[in-house]
Coordinates of C-alpha atoms in Angstrom, one line a residue:
M1 CA 18.2 -15.5 -24.4
S2 CA 19.7 -12.5 -22.6
P3 CA 18.1 -9.1 -22.9
E4 CA 21.1 -7.9 -24.9
T5 CA 20.6 -10.5 -27.6
R6 CA 16.8 -10.4 -27.7
D7 CA 15.3 -9.4 -31.0
P8 CA 14.1 -5.8 -30.5
D9 CA 11.3 -6.4 -33.0
A10 CA 10.0 -9.5 -31.1
P11 CA 6.9 -9.0 -28.9
P12 CA 7.6 -8.7 -25.2
A13 CA 7.5 -11.9 -23.2
P14 CA 4.3 -12.4 -21.2
S15 CA 4.5 -10.9 -17.7
S16 CA 4.2 -12.9 -14.5
P17 CA 0.7 -13.2 -12.9
A18 CA 2.0 -11.1 -10.0
A19 CA 3.2 -8.3 -12.3
R20 CA -0.1 -8.4 -14.2
E21 CA -2.1 -8.1 -11.0
A22 CA 0.1 -5.3 -9.7
A23 CA -0.3 -3.4 -13.1
L24 CA -4.1 -3.9 -13.0
A25 CA -4.2 -2.5 -9.4
T26 CA -2.1 0.5 -10.4
V27 CA -4.3 1.3 -13.4
R28 CA -7.5 0.7 -11.3
D29 CA -6.3 3.2 -8.7
Y30 CA -5.4 5.8 -11.3
L31 CA -8.8 5.4 -13.0
E32 CA -10.6 5.6 -9.7
R33 CA -8.6 8.7 -8.7
F34 CA -9.1 10.7 -11.9
F35 CA -11.7 9.2 -14.2
K36 CA -14.5 7.8 -11.9
V37 CA -16.5 11.0 -11.4
E38 CA -15.7 13.4 -14.2
R39 CA -17.5 12.5 -17.4
D40 CA -15.3 14.7 -19.6
I41 CA -12.2 12.6 -20.4
A42 CA -10.2 15.8 -21.3
V43 CA -10.9 17.4 -17.9
S44 CA -9.9 14.2 -16.1
A45 CA -6.7 13.8 -18.1
D46 CA -5.7 17.4 -17.4
E47 CA -6.3 16.9 -13.7
A48 CA -4.3 13.7 -13.8
L49 CA -1.4 15.4 -15.6
L50 CA -1.4 18.4 -13.2
T51 CA -1.5 16.1 -10.2
V52 CA 0.8 13.3 -11.2
G53 CA 3.0 15.1 -13.8
P54 CA 5.5 16.6 -11.4
H55 CA 5.9 13.3 -9.6
W56 CA 8.0 11.5 -12.2
R57 CA 8.3 8.2 -10.3
E58 CA 4.6 7.8 -9.9
R59 CA 4.0 8.9 -13.5
W60 CA 6.6 6.3 -14.7
K61 CA 5.1 3.5 -12.6
T62 CA 1.6 4.4 -13.9
A63 CA 2.8 4.5 -17.5
Q64 CA 4.5 1.2 -17.2
A65 CA 1.4 -0.4 -15.7
F66 CA -0.8 1.0 -18.5
R67 CA 1.6 -0.4 -21.1
L68 CA 1.5 -3.8 -19.5
V69 CA -2.3 -3.8 -19.2
M70 CA -2.8 -2.6 -22.8
R71 CA -0.5 -5.3 -24.3
E72 CA -1.3 -8.4 -22.2
D73 CA -4.1 -10.8 -22.6
F74 CA -6.5 -11.1 -19.7
P75 CA -9.5 -13.3 -19.0
P76 CA -12.5 -12.2 -21.0
G77 CA -14.3 -9.3 -19.3
T78 CA -11.3 -8.1 -17.3
L79 CA -10.7 -4.9 -19.2
K80 CA -14.4 -4.2 -19.7
S81 CA -14.9 -4.4 -16.0
L82 CA -11.9 -2.3 -15.3
V83 CA -13.3 0.5 -17.5
D84 CA -17.0 0.0 -16.5
D85 CA -16.3 -0.2 -12.7
H86 CA -13.5 2.4 -12.3
T87 CA -14.3 5.2 -14.8
S88 CA -17.4 7.2 -15.7
M89 CA -17.4 5.4 -19.1
L90 CA -18.8 2.1 -20.3
A91 CA -17.1 -0.2 -22.8
P92 CA -19.2 -2.8 -24.7
D93 CA -16.3 -5.3 -24.7
D94 CA -12.6 -5.8 -23.9
D95 CA -11.5 -4.4 -27.3
H96 CA -13.3 -1.1 -26.7
A97 CA -12.0 -1.0 -23.1
R98 CA -8.4 -1.4 -24.4
E99 CA -9.0 1.5 -26.8
T100 CA -10.4 3.6 -23.9
L101 CA -7.3 2.8 -21.8
H102 CA -5.2 3.9 -24.7
V103 CA -7.0 7.2 -25.1
I104 CA -6.6 7.8 -21.3
F105 CA -2.9 6.8 -21.5
T106 CA -2.4 9.3 -24.4
M107 CA -4.5 12.2 -23.1
S108 CA -2.9 11.9 -19.7
S109 CA 0.5 12.2 -21.4
L110 CA 1.7 9.0 -19.9
H111 CA 3.3 8.1 -23.2
G112 CA 5.9 10.8 -22.4
A113 CA 6.8 9.5 -18.9
V114 CA 10.5 9.1 -18.4
D115 CA 12.4 7.0 -15.8
H116 CA 14.9 9.6 -14.6
D117 CA 16.9 7.0 -12.7
E118 CA 17.8 5.5 -16.1
L119 CA 19.1 8.8 -17.3
D120 CA 21.7 9.1 -14.6

């Protein structure tokens, strides 16, 4: 089925293992950079937005990586380890880790990231 005829309400097709690993690496780097030391998620999110916000390509790439990580299924413990090891927070399980990633995604305003190349 071509992308033009794909049902827009259908869930996205699973990503390739390479795409999933690349997305995990991007999210891991973002979490390490902004959320590893600071315990206040709002302070970390503000710092991330101020630092990455003006760089729309990096922001878009990070937003897309978060979207992929939040929607895909990973081996048990993957998301918990991502949050536990690369932020100042702890997640009791993968479901809570996914929720934590969603909060970080939203508070960092990644949901508003735009691919400016697509606008041209």
